[in-house]
Amino acid sequence: MEGIEHRTVEVNGIKMHVAEKGEGPVVLFIHGFPELWYSWRHQIVSIASHGYKAVAPDLRGYGDTDAPTSINSYTCFHIVGDLIALIDSLGVDKVFVVGHDWGAIIAWYFCLFRPDRVKALVNLSVPFIRRNPAIKFVDGFRAKFGDDYYICRFQEPGVIEAEFFHVVGSADVLRGLLTSRKTGPPIWPKERLSATSMAIPPLPSWLSEEDINYNASKFDQKGFTGPLNYYRCFDLNWELTAPWSGAQVKVPTKFIVGDVDLVYTTPGMKEYIHSDLFKKDVPFLQEVIVMEGVGHFINQEKPDEISNHIYDFIKKF
């Protein structure tokens, strides 16, 4: 894939697979669910061509990176710890950070915990999630959206994994999730997951069978439990981050989202993104870009535009 190199790095007690290309200032790409380093394939090549070192790991639990068995090994501190160890291994003090979906959540935590290691942040799809000291994350989601809200459905170990593998299969899970244009809060009623109920559309022009097969091969090997454990640590993260309640993300930031993104169209999200609250939480927020007609997997759907947005921002620093 145009000179992208792969290696394994020892970080924070695990072996992490890393894809990288280029030389220069480091741009750290953090993927989301259900993705891999591969979701950044276009940006890796583009950003490297501008004189940067693009580095995209498989996060713990994903792809060719180790997957600890304990749910509690997937807290925001574990994931950020892995990434700090990764950039330490590169011999650099500061990096540019780019995140999408769960990668964006991790990027917000990264910048909250270690702003001294970040030059600037470009986050896609998921805005900063405010910590309400009065209610845990999952309880808050359940109160707003009900028991069938996807994060609530993901909480019980083994249940959704069984549905993925025995009812649908990993390739169709990925097809269904990556191609979905459904807006609003993702609701997953228990009867939804079947080969017919997912109503999987044809692949769009930006996603090929080769892309699906590569991703599916990794999820077939490793399973979905590690990635789902990120969701199962939502409340543990809420408990552990009590010292940061009300803290601000103080790094230069650009935020990009599609106007038909399932996060952007979830009640309350659009209002927050365009309110003074987002700017209060992220005081060095410099740009908010809303891309028309674009869904959740924005870095794959609009690879050239996203690469240009990233470069146009980071070249200032």
Coordinates of C-alpha atoms in Angstrom, one line a residue:
M1 CA 0.0 0.0 0.0
E2 CA 2.3 2.6 -1.4
G3 CA 5.3 2.0 1.0
I4 CA 3.4 1.7 4.3
E5 CA 5.7 -0.2 6.7
H6 CA 4.7 -2.4 9.5
R7 CA 6.3 -3.4 12.8
T8 CA 5.6 -4.5 16.3
V9 CA 6.5 -2.3 19.3
E10 CA 6.6 -3.3 23.0
V11 CA 4.4 -0.7 24.9
N12 CA 2.9 -0.7 28.4
G13 CA 3.2 -4.5 28.8
I14 CA 1.7 -5.4 25.4
K15 CA 2.9 -5.9 21.8
M16 CA 1.4 -3.2 19.5
H17 CA 1.2 -3.4 15.7
V18 CA 2.1 -0.1 14.0
A19 CA 1.7 1.0 10.4
E20 CA 3.9 4.0 9.4
K21 CA 5.2 6.0 6.5
G22 CA 7.4 9.0 6.0
E23 CA 9.9 11.1 7.9
G24 CA 9.5 14.3 9.8
P25 CA 7.2 15.5 12.6
V26 CA 5.0 12.7 13.9
V27 CA 1.3 12.5 13.2
L28 CA -0.4 9.9 15.4
F29 CA -3.6 8.5 14.0
I30 CA -6.0 6.8 16.4
H31 CA -8.7 4.6 14.9
G32 CA -12.2 3.9 16.1
F33 CA -14.7 1.0 16.2
P34 CA -14.9 -1.3 14.4
E35 CA -11.8 -0.3 12.6
L36 CA -8.0 -0.8 12.5
W37 CA -4.9 1.2 11.5
Y38 CA -6.3 0.5 8.0
S39 CA -9.0 3.1 8.2
W40 CA -6.2 5.7 8.0
R41 CA -4.6 4.2 4.9
H42 CA -5.4 7.2 2.7
Q43 CA -4.3 9.8 5.3
I44 CA -1.0 7.9 6.0
V45 CA 0.1 8.2 2.4
S46 CA -1.1 11.8 2.0
I47 CA 0.3 13.2 5.2
A48 CA 3.7 11.4 4.7
S49 CA 3.9 13.0 1.3
H50 CA 3.8 16.4 3.0
G51 CA 7.0 15.7 5.0
Y52 CA 5.5 14.1 8.1
K53 CA 5.9 10.7 9.8
A54 CA 2.5 9.2 9.8
V55 CA 2.0 6.6 12.6
A56 CA -1.2 4.5 12.9
P57 CA -1.3 1.7 15.5
D58 CA -3.9 -1.0 16.0
L59 CA -5.2 -0.1 19.4
R60 CA -5.1 -2.8 22.2
G61 CA -7.6 -5.5 21.5
Y62 CA -7.6 -4.8 17.7
G63 CA -5.9 -6.3 14.7
D64 CA -2.3 -7.5 15.3
T65 CA -2.0 -5.8 18.7
D66 CA -2.3 -7.9 21.9
A67 CA -5.8 -8.2 23.4
P68 CA -5.7 -8.6 27.2
T69 CA -8.5 -10.7 28.6
S70 CA -9.6 -8.5 31.5
I71 CA -12.3 -5.9 30.7
N72 CA -10.6 -3.6 33.1
S73 CA -7.5 -3.5 30.9
Y74 CA -9.3 -1.3 28.5
T75 CA -9.6 2.0 30.4
C76 CA -8.7 5.3 29.0
F77 CA -5.6 5.2 31.1
H78 CA -4.5 1.9 29.5
I79 CA -5.0 3.1 26.0
V80 CA -3.4 6.5 26.5
G81 CA -0.6 4.8 28.3
D82 CA 0.0 2.6 25.3
L83 CA 0.1 5.6 23.0
I84 CA 2.5 7.5 25.3
A85 CA 4.8 4.5 25.3
L86 CA 4.6 4.4 21.5
I87 CA 5.6 8.0 21.0
D88 CA 8.4 7.5 23.6
S89 CA 9.7 4.6 21.4
L90 CA 9.8 7.0 18.5
G91 CA 12.1 9.3 20.4
V92 CA 9.9 12.4 20.1
D93 CA 8.6 14.8 22.8
K94 CA 5.4 16.0 21.0
V95 CA 3.2 14.7 18.2
F96 CA 0.2 15.8 16.2
V97 CA -2.9 13.7 17.2
V98 CA -5.7 12.8 14.9
G99 CA -8.6 10.7 16.1
H100 CA -11.9 9.3 14.8
D101 CA -14.8 7.7 16.7
W102 CA -13.4 5.9 19.7
G103 CA -10.0 7.2 18.6
A104 CA -11.4 10.7 19.0
I105 CA -12.6 9.8 22.6
I106 CA -9.1 8.5 23.3
A107 CA -7.6 11.6 21.7
W108 CA -9.6 13.9 24.0
Y109 CA -8.4 11.9 27.0
F110 CA -4.8 12.0 25.7
C111 CA -4.9 15.7 25.4
L112 CA -6.6 16.1 28.8
F113 CA -4.0 13.9 30.6
R114 CA -0.8 14.8 28.6
P115 CA -1.2 18.1 26.8
D116 CA 2.6 18.5 27.1
R117 CA 3.0 15.7 24.5
V118 CA 0.6 17.2 21.9
K119 CA 1.3 19.9 19.3
A120 CA -2.2 20.1 18.0
L121 CA -5.3 17.9 17.7
V122 CA -7.6 17.1 14.7
N123 CA -10.7 15.1 15.9
L124 CA -13.4 13.6 13.7
S125 CA -17.0 12.7 14.5
V126 CA -17.1 12.5 18.3
P127 CA -16.9 15.8 20.3
F128 CA -15.6 16.1 23.8
I129 CA -17.8 14.1 26.2
R130 CA -18.5 16.2 29.4
R131 CA -18.2 14.3 32.6
N132 CA -21.4 14.8 34.7
P133 CA -20.3 14.2 38.3
A134 CA -23.9 13.3 39.2
I135 CA -24.5 10.4 36.8
K136 CA -22.3 7.7 35.3
F137 CA -22.0 7.6 31.5
V138 CA -24.0 4.4 30.9
D139 CA -26.8 5.4 33.2
G140 CA -26.9 8.7 31.4
F141 CA -27.1 7.1 28.0
R142 CA -29.8 4.6 29.3
A143 CA -31.9 7.5 30.7
K144 CA -31.8 9.4 27.4
F145 CA -32.0 6.6 24.8
G146 CA -33.3 3.4 26.6
D147 CA -31.9 -0.1 27.1
D148 CA -31.6 -0.7 23.3
Y149 CA -29.1 2.1 22.8
Y150 CA -26.1 0.5 21.4
I151 CA -23.7 1.4 24.2
C152 CA -26.2 -0.2 26.7
R153 CA -26.5 -3.3 24.5
F154 CA -22.7 -3.7 24.4
Q155 CA -22.4 -3.8 28.2
E156 CA -23.0 -7.5 29.0
P157 CA -19.9 -9.6 28.2
G158 CA -20.3 -12.1 25.4
V159 CA -23.9 -11.3 24.3
I160 CA -23.2 -9.0 21.4
E161 CA -20.2 -11.0 20.3
A162 CA -22.4 -14.1 20.0
E163 CA -24.9 -12.1 17.9
F164 CA -22.1 -10.8 15.7
F165 CA -20.5 -14.2 15.0
H166 CA -23.4 -16.6 15.2
V167 CA -26.2 -14.6 13.6
V168 CA -24.4 -12.3 11.2
G169 CA -20.6 -13.0 10.8
S170 CA -17.8 -10.5 11.0
A171 CA -17.8 -9.5 7.3
D172 CA -21.5 -8.7 7.3
V173 CA -21.2 -6.9 10.7
L174 CA -18.5 -4.6 9.1
R175 CA -20.5 -4.1 5.9
G176 CA -23.6 -3.2 7.9
L177 CA -21.8 -0.8 10.2
L178 CA -19.4 0.9 7.7
T179 CA -22.1 1.4 5.1
S180 CA -25.0 2.5 7.4
R181 CA -26.5 5.9 6.6
K182 CA -28.9 5.7 9.5
T183 CA -28.9 9.0 11.5
G184 CA -29.8 9.6 15.2
P185 CA -28.9 7.6 18.2
P186 CA -27.9 4.0 17.2
I187 CA -30.6 1.7 18.5
W188 CA -29.9 -2.1 18.5
P189 CA -33.1 -4.0 19.5
K190 CA -32.2 -7.6 20.2
E191 CA -34.1 -8.9 17.1
R192 CA -32.1 -6.6 14.8
L193 CA -29.0 -8.7 14.2
S194 CA -29.7 -11.2 11.5
A195 CA -28.6 -11.6 8.0
T196 CA -31.9 -10.2 6.7
S197 CA -32.6 -7.6 9.4
M198 CA -29.3 -5.7 8.8
A199 CA -30.5 -5.0 5.2
I200 CA -26.9 -4.5 4.0
P201 CA -26.7 -2.2 1.1
P202 CA -24.2 -2.5 -1.8
L203 CA -20.7 -1.2 -1.0
P204 CA -20.2 2.5 -1.7
S205 CA -17.5 3.7 -4.1
W206 CA -15.1 4.4 -1.2
L207 CA -15.2 0.9 0.3
S208 CA -14.2 -2.3 -1.6
E209 CA -14.6 -6.0 -1.0
E210 CA -10.8 -6.0 -0.5
D211 CA -11.2 -3.5 2.3
I212 CA -14.0 -5.5 4.0
N213 CA -12.1 -8.7 3.6
Y214 CA -8.9 -7.3 5.2
N215 CA -10.8 -5.9 8.2
A216 CA -12.9 -9.1 8.6
S217 CA -9.9 -11.3 8.5
K218 CA -8.5 -9.5 11.6
F219 CA -11.8 -9.5 13.5
D220 CA -12.2 -13.2 12.6
Q221 CA -8.8 -13.8 14.3
K222 CA -9.1 -11.6 17.3
G223 CA -12.9 -11.3 17.8
F224 CA -14.9 -8.3 18.9
T225 CA -14.4 -8.7 22.7
G226 CA -11.4 -6.4 23.0
P227 CA -13.0 -3.6 21.0
L228 CA -16.3 -4.0 22.9
N229 CA -14.5 -3.8 26.2
Y230 CA -13.8 -0.1 25.5
Y231 CA -17.6 0.4 25.8
R232 CA -17.7 -1.8 29.0
C233 CA -15.1 0.6 30.6
F234 CA -17.3 3.7 30.1
D235 CA -18.4 3.7 33.7
L236 CA -15.0 2.8 35.0
N237 CA -13.5 5.7 33.0
W238 CA -16.2 7.9 34.7
E239 CA -14.9 6.8 38.1
L240 CA -11.2 7.1 37.3
T241 CA -11.5 10.5 35.7
A242 CA -13.2 12.2 38.7
P243 CA -10.0 14.3 39.3
W244 CA -10.5 15.8 35.8
S245 CA -14.2 16.7 36.3
G246 CA -14.6 20.1 34.7
A247 CA -11.0 20.1 33.3
Q248 CA -10.4 21.7 29.9
V249 CA -8.6 20.3 26.8
K250 CA -6.0 23.0 26.3
V251 CA -4.4 22.1 22.9
P252 CA -5.0 23.8 19.5
T253 CA -7.9 21.8 18.1
K254 CA -9.9 21.3 14.8
F255 CA -13.1 19.3 14.8
I256 CA -14.7 17.8 11.7
V257 CA -18.0 15.9 11.4
G258 CA -20.4 14.9 8.7
D259 CA -23.9 16.3 8.8
V260 CA -25.5 12.9 8.5
D261 CA -23.1 11.3 11.0
L262 CA -25.0 9.2 13.6
V263 CA -23.2 11.1 16.4
Y264 CA -23.9 14.6 15.0
T265 CA -27.5 13.7 14.6
T266 CA -28.0 12.2 18.1
P267 CA -30.1 14.6 20.1
G268 CA -28.0 17.1 22.0
M269 CA -24.8 16.6 20.1
K270 CA -25.3 19.1 17.3
E271 CA -26.5 21.7 19.9
Y272 CA -23.4 21.1 22.0
I273 CA -20.9 21.2 19.1
H274 CA -22.3 24.6 18.0
S275 CA -22.6 26.0 21.5
D276 CA -20.3 28.0 23.8
L277 CA -20.0 24.9 25.9
F278 CA -17.8 23.1 23.4
K279 CA -15.5 26.1 23.3
K280 CA -15.5 26.3 27.1
D281 CA -14.4 22.6 27.3
V282 CA -11.9 23.1 24.5
P283 CA -10.8 26.7 24.8
F284 CA -8.2 26.4 22.0
L285 CA -10.8 25.1 19.5
Q286 CA -10.0 26.9 16.3
E287 CA -12.3 25.4 13.7
V288 CA -15.5 23.3 13.5
I289 CA -16.1 21.8 10.1
V290 CA -19.4 20.2 9.1
M291 CA -19.2 18.3 5.8
E292 CA -22.4 18.1 3.9
G293 CA -23.9 14.7 3.0
V294 CA -21.1 12.8 4.8
G295 CA -21.7 10.0 7.3
H296 CA -19.8 8.6 10.3
F297 CA -16.8 7.0 8.7
I298 CA -15.7 10.3 7.4
N299 CA -11.9 9.6 6.9
Q300 CA -12.7 6.7 4.6
E301 CA -15.7 8.3 2.8
K302 CA -13.9 11.6 2.0
P303 CA -10.2 10.6 2.2
D304 CA -8.8 13.5 0.2
E305 CA -10.8 16.2 1.9
I306 CA -10.0 14.9 5.3
S307 CA -6.3 14.6 4.5
N308 CA -6.3 18.2 3.2
H309 CA -8.1 19.4 6.4
I310 CA -5.5 17.7 8.6
Y311 CA -2.6 19.1 6.6
D312 CA -4.0 22.6 6.4
F313 CA -4.3 22.6 10.2
I314 CA -1.1 21.0 11.4
K315 CA 1.1 22.9 8.9
K316 CA 0.4 26.0 11.1
F317 CA 2.4 24.6 14.0

